[in-house]
Amino acid sequence: MKIASFNVNGINGRLPRLLEWLEASKPDVACLQELKSPDNNFPAAALRDAGYGAVFHGQRSWNGVAILARGAMPIETGRGLEGNLQDDQSRYLEAVVDGIVIGCLYLPNGNPWPGPKFDYKLEWFDRLCAHAQRLVDFGLPAVLAGDFNVVPTDADIYNPASWRKDALLQPESRAAFARLLDQGWTDAIRALHPNEAIYTYWDYWRNRWPRNAGLRIDHLLLNRELAPMLTAAGVDREVRGRPGASDHAPVWVEIAV
DNA sequence: ATGTCGACTGCTAGTCGA
């Protein structure tokens, strides 16, 4: 079973790129972020024609997450995170596909740091950790997939010095990510590729893609039920190099189920 | 300090967010 995560940066403008990637990579499950589309404009019919059932949690202009399943309809089990009734941003969606719990998330960027947006990032992260602990306690096979907007270590970025004041590298952001892993989640890319420079995001600015000046911020985390079944993990880098690409590339895992 | 995008509106130019 292949499970992927892809920040599409606008699902309607990106639809041709998304469809060609689905056709080429054929993930069984695809978690999408930054739909930037309200639910009534989600391209469900085009995805259905491509062979994918979809559940989605969109909003106008920003954010938005979706879970696609090849030849199946994901069974939605939750949207949004508990603990803050004032939070109206569409950043978390959860569904079951083939008996696996799929948590699709778009963690707040948090810039500029410091400030209220960074405070929101940490507050959202706290609620994610609380929810993730419940998934761990459930004991069902589970994946947390998405754009975490965290560069876990200095090995996950081309040059940490120039990003030291960015929300993505703050010690508090990294500590929250480490706290999440400590619950019993495995960072799939690092489990199989502990020493390689692997990136998933290259800013549109400053020639960053041609220079391979990237960051690893899109992650697939496997719980203890699933981690022993991990057989492969990678990034579809070529997607980032195409005309009209998202600033993120898809990341994926293969699970022996 | 900054070269890019996508979505949106006071809508063909400027704003916001990333």
PDB file of C-alpha atoms (C1' of nucleotides) in Angstrom:
ATOM      1  CA  MET A   1       0.000   0.000   0.000  1.00  0.00           C
ATOM      2  CA  LYS A   2       1.359   3.368  -1.034  1.00  0.00           C
ATOM      3  CA  ILE A   3       0.430   6.424   1.032  1.00  0.00           C
ATOM      4  CA  ALA A   4       1.453   9.899  -0.107  1.00  0.00           C
ATOM      5  CA  SER A   5       1.266  13.508   1.038  1.00  0.00           C
ATOM      6  CA  PHE A   6       1.304  16.472  -1.321  1.00  0.00           C
ATOM      7  CA  ASN A   7       0.881  20.170  -0.569  1.00  0.00           C
ATOM      8  CA  VAL A   8      -0.687  21.200  -3.883  1.00  0.00           C
ATOM      9  CA  ASN A   9      -0.796  24.962  -3.191  1.00  0.00           C
ATOM     10  CA  GLY A  10      -4.207  25.485  -4.804  1.00  0.00           C
ATOM     11  CA  ILE A  11      -6.054  22.385  -5.968  1.00  0.00           C
ATOM     12  CA  ASN A  12      -7.992  23.973  -8.813  1.00  0.00           C
ATOM     13  CA  GLY A  13      -5.093  25.768 -10.427  1.00  0.00           C
ATOM     14  CA  ARG A  14      -2.929  22.700  -9.846  1.00  0.00           C
ATOM     15  CA  LEU A  15      -5.436  20.104 -11.050  1.00  0.00           C
ATOM     16  CA  PRO A  16      -3.614  19.100 -14.287  1.00  0.00           C
ATOM     17  CA  ARG A  17      -0.370  18.650 -12.319  1.00  0.00           C
ATOM     18  CA  LEU A  18      -2.181  16.702  -9.583  1.00  0.00           C
ATOM     19  CA  LEU A  19      -3.889  14.387 -12.065  1.00  0.00           C
ATOM     20  CA  GLU A  20      -0.680  13.615 -13.936  1.00  0.00           C
ATOM     21  CA  TRP A  21       1.081  12.844 -10.657  1.00  0.00           C
ATOM     22  CA  LEU A  22      -1.747  10.529  -9.513  1.00  0.00           C
ATOM     23  CA  GLU A  23      -1.574   8.725 -12.854  1.00  0.00           C
ATOM     24  CA  ALA A  24       2.210   8.335 -12.679  1.00  0.00           C
ATOM     25  CA  SER A  25       2.690   7.601  -8.970  1.00  0.00           C
ATOM     26  CA  LYS A  26      -0.603   5.754  -8.337  1.00  0.00           C
ATOM     27  CA  PRO A  27      -0.761   6.226  -4.570  1.00  0.00           C
ATOM     28  CA  ASP A  28      -3.461   4.178  -2.846  1.00  0.00           C
ATOM     29  CA  VAL A  29      -3.987   7.079  -0.454  1.00  0.00           C
ATOM     30  CA  ALA A  30      -3.106  10.726  -1.105  1.00  0.00           C
ATOM     31  CA  CYS A  31      -3.267  13.413   1.576  1.00  0.00           C
ATOM     32  CA  LEU A  32      -3.490  16.899   0.073  1.00  0.00           C
ATOM     33  CA  GLN A  33      -2.913  20.265   1.730  1.00  0.00           C
ATOM     34  CA  GLU A  34      -3.424  23.928   0.859  1.00  0.00           C
ATOM     35  CA  LEU A  35      -6.459  23.330  -1.309  1.00  0.00           C
ATOM     36  CA  LYS A  36      -7.247  27.075  -1.254  1.00  0.00           C
ATOM     37  CA  SER A  37     -10.762  26.200  -2.322  1.00  0.00           C
ATOM     38  CA  PRO A  38     -14.173  26.147  -0.674  1.00  0.00           C
ATOM     39  CA  ASP A  39     -15.858  22.749  -0.586  1.00  0.00           C
ATOM     40  CA  ASN A  40     -18.348  23.734  -3.286  1.00  0.00           C
ATOM     41  CA  ASN A  41     -15.492  24.221  -5.732  1.00  0.00           C
ATOM     42  CA  PHE A  42     -13.552  21.036  -4.890  1.00  0.00           C
ATOM     43  CA  PRO A  43     -12.857  19.050  -8.112  1.00  0.00           C
ATOM     44  CA  ALA A  44     -14.471  15.830  -6.855  1.00  0.00           C
ATOM     45  CA  ALA A  45     -15.756  14.812 -10.302  1.00  0.00           C
ATOM     46  CA  ALA A  46     -12.351  15.106 -11.988  1.00  0.00           C
ATOM     47  CA  LEU A  47     -10.769  13.047  -9.200  1.00  0.00           C
ATOM     48  CA  ARG A  48     -13.536  10.459  -9.404  1.00  0.00           C
ATOM     49  CA  ASP A  49     -12.916  10.191 -13.161  1.00  0.00           C
ATOM     50  CA  ALA A  50      -9.242   9.616 -12.320  1.00  0.00           C
ATOM     51  CA  GLY A  51     -10.249   6.731 -10.057  1.00  0.00           C
ATOM     52  CA  TYR A  52     -10.121   8.420  -6.650  1.00  0.00           C
ATOM     53  CA  GLY A  53     -12.751   8.856  -4.001  1.00  0.00           C
ATOM     54  CA  ALA A  54     -12.222  11.967  -1.872  1.00  0.00           C
ATOM     55  CA  VAL A  55     -13.193  13.516   1.404  1.00  0.00           C
ATOM     56  CA  PHE A  56     -12.286  17.175   1.851  1.00  0.00           C
ATOM     57  CA  HIS A  57     -12.331  19.994   4.363  1.00  0.00           C
ATOM     58  CA  GLY A  58     -11.832  23.229   2.482  1.00  0.00           C
ATOM     59  CA  GLN A  59     -12.264  26.936   3.000  1.00  0.00           C
ATOM     60  CA  ARG A  60     -12.084  30.017   0.830  1.00  0.00           C
ATOM     61  CA  SER A  61      -8.647  31.369  -0.162  1.00  0.00           C
ATOM     62  CA  TRP A  62      -6.453  29.504   2.311  1.00  0.00           C
ATOM     63  CA  ASN A  63      -5.709  26.193   3.991  1.00  0.00           C
ATOM     64  CA  GLY A  64      -7.857  23.181   3.184  1.00  0.00           C
ATOM     65  CA  VAL A  65      -7.056  19.444   3.369  1.00  0.00           C
ATOM     66  CA  ALA A  66      -8.302  16.364   1.533  1.00  0.00           C
ATOM     67  CA  ILE A  67      -7.844  12.598   1.604  1.00  0.00           C
ATOM     68  CA  LEU A  68      -8.057  10.609  -1.635  1.00  0.00           C
ATOM     69  CA  ALA A  69      -8.313   6.823  -1.972  1.00  0.00           C
ATOM     70  CA  ARG A  70      -7.766   4.900  -5.176  1.00  0.00           C
ATOM     71  CA  GLY A  71     -10.823   2.858  -6.079  1.00  0.00           C
ATOM     72  CA  ALA A  72     -12.492   3.588  -2.759  1.00  0.00           C
ATOM     73  CA  MET A  73     -14.193   6.275  -0.705  1.00  0.00           C
ATOM     74  CA  PRO A  74     -12.346   7.195   2.502  1.00  0.00           C
ATOM     75  CA  ILE A  75     -14.539   6.910   5.591  1.00  0.00           C
ATOM     76  CA  GLU A  76     -14.287  10.253   7.339  1.00  0.00           C
ATOM     77  CA  THR A  77     -13.738   9.973  11.082  1.00  0.00           C
ATOM     78  CA  GLY A  78     -13.016  13.568  12.024  1.00  0.00           C
ATOM     79  CA  ARG A  79     -12.362  17.133  10.927  1.00  0.00           C
ATOM     80  CA  GLY A  80     -10.644  19.835  12.918  1.00  0.00           C
ATOM     81  CA  LEU A  81      -8.862  19.344  16.238  1.00  0.00           C
ATOM     82  CA  GLU A  82     -10.543  19.359  19.603  1.00  0.00           C
ATOM     83  CA  GLY A  83      -9.830  22.022  22.188  1.00  0.00           C
ATOM     84  CA  ASN A  84     -10.377  25.412  20.528  1.00  0.00           C
ATOM     85  CA  LEU A  85     -13.891  26.336  19.449  1.00  0.00           C
ATOM     86  CA  GLN A  86     -12.610  29.638  18.023  1.00  0.00           C
ATOM     87  CA  ASP A  87     -10.383  27.912  15.457  1.00  0.00           C
ATOM     88  CA  ASP A  88     -12.142  27.994  12.074  1.00  0.00           C
ATOM     89  CA  GLN A  89      -9.130  27.137   9.890  1.00  0.00           C
ATOM     90  CA  SER A  90      -9.405  23.942   7.826  1.00  0.00           C
ATOM     91  CA  ARG A  91      -6.211  22.128   8.728  1.00  0.00           C
ATOM     92  CA  TYR A  92      -7.040  18.612   9.912  1.00  0.00           C
ATOM     93  CA  LEU A  93      -9.030  15.807   8.327  1.00  0.00           C
ATOM     94  CA  GLU A  94      -9.104  12.169   9.316  1.00  0.00           C
ATOM     95  CA  ALA A  95     -10.442   9.101   7.554  1.00  0.00           C
ATOM     96  CA  VAL A  96     -10.119   5.334   7.545  1.00  0.00           C
ATOM     97  CA  VAL A  97      -8.942   3.590   4.363  1.00  0.00           C
ATOM     98  CA  ASP A  98      -8.510  -0.196   4.328  1.00  0.00           C
ATOM     99  CA  GLY A  99      -8.514  -0.286   8.110  1.00  0.00           C
ATOM    100  CA  ILE A 100      -5.759   2.324   8.450  1.00  0.00           C
ATOM    101  CA  VAL A 101      -6.431   5.631  10.189  1.00  0.00           C
ATOM    102  CA  ILE A 102      -5.189   8.479   7.983  1.00  0.00           C
ATOM    103  CA  GLY A 103      -4.675  11.858   9.651  1.00  0.00           C
ATOM    104  CA  CYS A 104      -4.089  14.580   7.049  1.00  0.00           C
ATOM    105  CA  LEU A 105      -2.781  17.848   8.440  1.00  0.00           C
ATOM    106  CA  TYR A 106      -1.620  21.288   7.441  1.00  0.00           C
ATOM    107  CA  LEU A 107       0.176  22.743  10.423  1.00  0.00           C
ATOM    108  CA  PRO A 108       0.243  26.548  10.692  1.00  0.00           C
ATOM    109  CA  ASN A 109       3.308  28.160   9.137  1.00  0.00           C
ATOM    110  CA  GLY A 110       3.781  30.452  12.140  1.00  0.00           C
ATOM    111  CA  ASN A 111       5.614  33.325  10.504  1.00  0.00           C
ATOM    112  CA  PRO A 112       6.476  35.985  11.377  1.00  0.00           C
ATOM    113  CA  TRP A 113       8.321  34.826  14.472  1.00  0.00           C
ATOM    114  CA  PRO A 114       7.766  35.880  17.161  1.00  0.00           C
ATOM    115  CA  GLY A 115       4.130  36.915  17.151  1.00  0.00           C
ATOM    116  CA  PRO A 116       0.519  35.801  17.320  1.00  0.00           C
ATOM    117  CA  LYS A 117       0.823  33.534  14.282  1.00  0.00           C
ATOM    118  CA  PHE A 118       3.676  31.676  15.942  1.00  0.00           C
ATOM    119  CA  ASP A 119       1.632  31.407  19.141  1.00  0.00           C
ATOM    120  CA  TYR A 120      -1.192  29.908  17.075  1.00  0.00           C
ATOM    121  CA  LYS A 121       1.237  27.419  15.559  1.00  0.00           C
ATOM    122  CA  LEU A 122       2.301  26.169  18.990  1.00  0.00           C
ATOM    123  CA  GLU A 123      -1.280  26.122  20.261  1.00  0.00           C
ATOM    124  CA  TRP A 124      -2.364  24.092  17.208  1.00  0.00           C
ATOM    125  CA  PHE A 125       0.612  21.780  17.689  1.00  0.00           C
ATOM    126  CA  ASP A 126      -0.420  21.151  21.304  1.00  0.00           C
ATOM    127  CA  ARG A 127      -3.878  20.124  20.161  1.00  0.00           C
ATOM    128  CA  LEU A 128      -2.380  17.910  17.449  1.00  0.00           C
ATOM    129  CA  CYS A 129      -0.229  16.154  20.067  1.00  0.00           C
ATOM    130  CA  ALA A 130      -3.260  15.598  22.285  1.00  0.00           C
ATOM    131  CA  HIS A 131      -5.186  14.088  19.389  1.00  0.00           C
ATOM    132  CA  ALA A 132      -2.218  12.027  18.215  1.00  0.00           C
ATOM    133  CA  GLN A 133      -1.886  10.542  21.710  1.00  0.00           C
ATOM    134  CA  ARG A 134      -5.475   9.349  21.440  1.00  0.00           C
ATOM    135  CA  LEU A 135      -4.634   7.681  18.121  1.00  0.00           C
ATOM    136  CA  VAL A 136      -1.657   5.980  19.771  1.00  0.00           C
ATOM    137  CA  ASP A 137      -3.875   4.785  22.619  1.00  0.00           C
ATOM    138  CA  PHE A 138      -6.466   3.402  20.177  1.00  0.00           C
ATOM    139  CA  GLY A 139      -3.915   0.911  18.869  1.00  0.00           C
ATOM    140  CA  LEU A 140      -5.214   0.855  15.299  1.00  0.00           C
ATOM    141  CA  PRO A 141      -2.657   1.237  12.487  1.00  0.00           C
ATOM    142  CA  ALA A 142      -2.351   4.965  11.876  1.00  0.00           C
ATOM    143  CA  VAL A 143      -0.501   7.507   9.738  1.00  0.00           C
ATOM    144  CA  LEU A 144      -0.090  11.232  10.301  1.00  0.00           C
ATOM    145  CA  ALA A 145       0.675  12.815   6.943  1.00  0.00           C
ATOM    146  CA  GLY A 146       1.019  16.361   5.800  1.00  0.00           C
ATOM    147  CA  ASP A 147       2.795  19.668   5.749  1.00  0.00           C
ATOM    148  CA  PHE A 148       4.064  20.040   9.326  1.00  0.00           C
ATOM    149  CA  ASN A 149       5.839  23.339   8.609  1.00  0.00           C
ATOM    150  CA  VAL A 150       8.721  22.100  10.781  1.00  0.00           C
ATOM    151  CA  VAL A 151      12.309  21.462   9.685  1.00  0.00           C
ATOM    152  CA  PRO A 152      13.088  18.763  12.285  1.00  0.00           C
ATOM    153  CA  THR A 153      16.895  19.195  12.354  1.00  0.00           C
ATOM    154  CA  ASP A 154      19.592  21.243  10.638  1.00  0.00           C
ATOM    155  CA  ALA A 155      20.186  18.215   8.377  1.00  0.00           C
ATOM    156  CA  ASP A 156      16.751  18.832   6.869  1.00  0.00           C
ATOM    157  CA  ILE A 157      17.568  22.163   5.208  1.00  0.00           C
ATOM    158  CA  TYR A 158      20.167  23.330   2.711  1.00  0.00           C
ATOM    159  CA  ASN A 159      21.391  26.172   4.908  1.00  0.00           C
ATOM    160  CA  PRO A 160      19.996  26.622   8.408  1.00  0.00           C
ATOM    161  CA  ALA A 161      21.830  29.900   9.031  1.00  0.00           C
ATOM    162  CA  SER A 162      19.676  31.932   6.658  1.00  0.00           C
ATOM    163  CA  TRP A 163      16.465  30.523   8.178  1.00  0.00           C
ATOM    164  CA  ARG A 164      17.401  30.800  11.854  1.00  0.00           C
ATOM    165  CA  LYS A 165      14.711  33.406  12.565  1.00  0.00           C
ATOM    166  CA  ASP A 166      12.023  31.526  10.638  1.00  0.00           C
ATOM    167  CA  ALA A 167       9.143  29.842  12.449  1.00  0.00           C
ATOM    168  CA  LEU A 168       9.962  26.539  10.717  1.00  0.00           C
ATOM    169  CA  LEU A 169      13.298  26.218  12.575  1.00  0.00           C
ATOM    170  CA  GLN A 170      12.440  27.578  16.006  1.00  0.00           C
ATOM    171  CA  PRO A 171      13.448  25.346  18.933  1.00  0.00           C
ATOM    172  CA  GLU A 172       9.832  25.395  20.151  1.00  0.00           C
ATOM    173  CA  SER A 173       8.640  24.084  16.766  1.00  0.00           C
ATOM    174  CA  ARG A 174      11.261  21.364  16.784  1.00  0.00           C
ATOM    175  CA  ALA A 175      10.560  20.439  20.394  1.00  0.00           C
ATOM    176  CA  ALA A 176       6.870  19.999  19.586  1.00  0.00           C
ATOM    177  CA  PHE A 177       7.735  17.743  16.653  1.00  0.00           C
ATOM    178  CA  ALA A 178      10.095  15.710  18.841  1.00  0.00           C
ATOM    179  CA  ARG A 179       7.393  15.429  21.510  1.00  0.00           C
ATOM    180  CA  LEU A 180       5.045  14.043  18.880  1.00  0.00           C
ATOM    181  CA  LEU A 181       7.599  11.453  17.735  1.00  0.00           C
ATOM    182  CA  ASP A 182       8.191  10.460  21.365  1.00  0.00           C
ATOM    183  CA  GLN A 183       4.597   9.269  21.590  1.00  0.00           C
ATOM    184  CA  GLY A 184       5.648   6.410  19.346  1.00  0.00           C
ATOM    185  CA  TRP A 185       5.557   7.823  15.824  1.00  0.00           C
ATOM    186  CA  THR A 186       8.218   6.979  13.229  1.00  0.00           C
ATOM    187  CA  ASP A 187       9.391   9.608  10.746  1.00  0.00           C
ATOM    188  CA  ALA A 188       9.310   7.285   7.699  1.00  0.00           C
ATOM    189  CA  ILE A 189      11.790   9.135   5.499  1.00  0.00           C
ATOM    190  CA  ARG A 190      14.416   9.340   8.250  1.00  0.00           C
ATOM    191  CA  ALA A 191      13.846   5.715   9.323  1.00  0.00           C
ATOM    192  CA  LEU A 192      14.898   4.484   5.879  1.00  0.00           C
ATOM    193  CA  HIS A 193      17.241   7.317   4.843  1.00  0.00           C
ATOM    194  CA  PRO A 194      18.962   8.466   8.038  1.00  0.00           C
ATOM    195  CA  ASN A 195      21.809  10.390   6.433  1.00  0.00           C
ATOM    196  CA  GLU A 196      20.639  11.656   3.034  1.00  0.00           C
ATOM    197  CA  ALA A 197      19.764  15.265   2.297  1.00  0.00           C
ATOM    198  CA  ILE A 198      16.089  14.921   1.405  1.00  0.00           C
ATOM    199  CA  TYR A 199      13.855  17.922   0.772  1.00  0.00           C
ATOM    200  CA  THR A 200      10.152  18.301   0.041  1.00  0.00           C
ATOM    201  CA  TYR A 201       9.794  22.074  -0.367  1.00  0.00           C
ATOM    202  CA  TRP A 202      11.658  24.656  -2.402  1.00  0.00           C
ATOM    203  CA  ASP A 203      10.533  28.283  -2.140  1.00  0.00           C
ATOM    204  CA  TYR A 204       9.493  29.921  -5.406  1.00  0.00           C
ATOM    205  CA  TRP A 205      11.824  32.796  -4.611  1.00  0.00           C
ATOM    206  CA  ARG A 206      15.504  33.233  -5.285  1.00  0.00           C
ATOM    207  CA  ASN A 207      16.169  30.389  -7.642  1.00  0.00           C
ATOM    208  CA  ARG A 208      15.779  27.881  -4.835  1.00  0.00           C
ATOM    209  CA  TRP A 209      14.679  24.905  -6.954  1.00  0.00           C
ATOM    210  CA  PRO A 210      17.530  25.065  -9.493  1.00  0.00           C
ATOM    211  CA  ARG A 211      19.963  25.448  -6.581  1.00  0.00           C
ATOM    212  CA  ASN A 212      18.310  22.552  -4.688  1.00  0.00           C
ATOM    213  CA  ALA A 213      17.954  24.959  -1.773  1.00  0.00           C
ATOM    214  CA  GLY A 214      15.220  22.923  -0.131  1.00  0.00           C
ATOM    215  CA  LEU A 215      13.636  22.094   3.202  1.00  0.00           C
ATOM    216  CA  ARG A 216      12.125  18.870   4.514  1.00  0.00           C
ATOM    217  CA  ILE A 217       8.816  19.920   6.061  1.00  0.00           C
ATOM    218  CA  ASP A 218       6.319  17.389   4.655  1.00  0.00           C
ATOM    219  CA  HIS A 219       6.317  14.244   6.777  1.00  0.00           C
ATOM    220  CA  LEU A 220       4.696  10.827   7.029  1.00  0.00           C
ATOM    221  CA  LEU A 221       4.600   9.501  10.590  1.00  0.00           C
ATOM    222  CA  LEU A 222       3.724   5.853  11.294  1.00  0.00           C
ATOM    223  CA  ASN A 223       2.532   4.521  14.629  1.00  0.00           C
ATOM    224  CA  ARG A 224       3.878   1.369  16.270  1.00  0.00           C
ATOM    225  CA  GLU A 225       1.355  -0.858  14.534  1.00  0.00           C
ATOM    226  CA  LEU A 226       2.448   0.342  11.100  1.00  0.00           C
ATOM    227  CA  ALA A 227       6.150   1.193  11.392  1.00  0.00           C
ATOM    228  CA  PRO A 228       7.344  -2.451  11.237  1.00  0.00           C
ATOM    229  CA  MET A 229       5.623  -2.778   7.849  1.00  0.00           C
ATOM    230  CA  LEU A 230       7.456   0.150   6.243  1.00  0.00           C
ATOM    231  CA  THR A 231       9.294  -1.047   3.125  1.00  0.00           C
ATOM    232  CA  ALA A 232      10.079   2.129   1.161  1.00  0.00           C
ATOM    233  CA  ALA A 233       9.851   5.921   1.385  1.00  0.00           C
ATOM    234  CA  GLY A 234      10.731   8.721  -0.986  1.00  0.00           C
ATOM    235  CA  VAL A 235      10.034  12.067  -2.587  1.00  0.00           C
ATOM    236  CA  ASP A 236       8.734  12.532  -6.142  1.00  0.00           C
ATOM    237  CA  ARG A 237      11.203  15.340  -6.812  1.00  0.00           C
ATOM    238  CA  GLU A 238      10.545  15.563 -10.531  1.00  0.00           C
ATOM    239  CA  VAL A 239       7.067  16.922  -9.790  1.00  0.00           C
ATOM    240  CA  ARG A 240       8.648  20.100  -8.393  1.00  0.00           C
ATOM    241  CA  GLY A 241      10.562  20.712 -11.620  1.00  0.00           C
ATOM    242  CA  ARG A 242       7.596  20.810 -13.967  1.00  0.00           C
ATOM    243  CA  PRO A 243       6.097  24.009 -15.381  1.00  0.00           C
ATOM    244  CA  GLY A 244       3.374  25.326 -13.109  1.00  0.00           C
ATOM    245  CA  ALA A 245       4.517  23.194 -10.162  1.00  0.00           C
ATOM    246  CA  SER A 246       3.555  23.531  -6.524  1.00  0.00           C
ATOM    247  CA  ASP A 247       6.390  24.702  -4.294  1.00  0.00           C
ATOM    248  CA  HIS A 248       6.193  21.272  -2.588  1.00  0.00           C
ATOM    249  CA  ALA A 249       6.927  17.819  -4.002  1.00  0.00           C
ATOM    250  CA  PRO A 250       4.908  14.733  -3.016  1.00  0.00           C
ATOM    251  CA  VAL A 251       6.358  12.452  -0.329  1.00  0.00           C
ATOM    252  CA  TRP A 252       5.299   8.804  -0.013  1.00  0.00           C
ATOM    253  CA  VAL A 253       5.696   5.523   1.856  1.00  0.00           C
ATOM    254  CA  GLU A 254       5.137   1.894   0.927  1.00  0.00           C
ATOM    255  CA  ILE A 255       3.568  -0.269   3.634  1.00  0.00           C
ATOM    256  CA  ALA A 256       3.481  -4.080   3.393  1.00  0.00           C
ATOM    257  CA  VAL A 257      -0.234  -4.555   3.958  1.00  0.00           C
TER     258      VAL A 257
ATOM    259  C1'  DA B   1      17.398  44.323   2.095  1.00  0.00           C
ATOM    260  C1'  DT B   2      14.968  40.408  -1.587  1.00  0.00           C
ATOM    261  C1'  DG B   3      14.011  38.000  -7.284  1.00  0.00           C
ATOM    262  C1'  DT B   4       7.514  34.039  -6.704  1.00  0.00           C
ATOM    263  C1'  DC B   5       3.254  32.268  -6.451  1.00  0.00           C
ATOM    264  C1'  DG B   6      -2.202  31.711  -5.724  1.00  0.00           C
ATOM    265  C1'  DA B   7      -6.585  33.635  -4.375  1.00  0.00           C
ATOM    266  C1'  DC B   8      -9.157  37.489  -3.741  1.00  0.00           C
ATOM    267  C1'  DT B   9     -11.164  42.329  -4.392  1.00  0.00           C
ATOM    268  C1'  DG B  10     -11.882  48.230  -3.048  1.00  0.00           C
ATOM    269  C1'  DC B  11     -11.413  43.730  -9.578  1.00  0.00           C
ATOM    270  C1'  DT B  12      -6.574  44.706 -15.048  1.00  0.00           C
ATOM    271  C1'  DA B  13      -3.530  46.641  -9.476  1.00  0.00           C
ATOM    272  C1'  DG B  14      -2.919  45.993  -4.775  1.00  0.00           C
ATOM    273  C1'  DT B  15      -3.367  42.989  -0.672  1.00  0.00           C
ATOM    274  C1'  DC B  16      -2.666  38.948   2.087  1.00  0.00           C
ATOM    275  C1'  DG B  17      -0.481  34.660   3.194  1.00  0.00           C
ATOM    276  C1'  DA B  18       3.077  31.515   2.355  1.00  0.00           C
TER     277       DA B  18
END
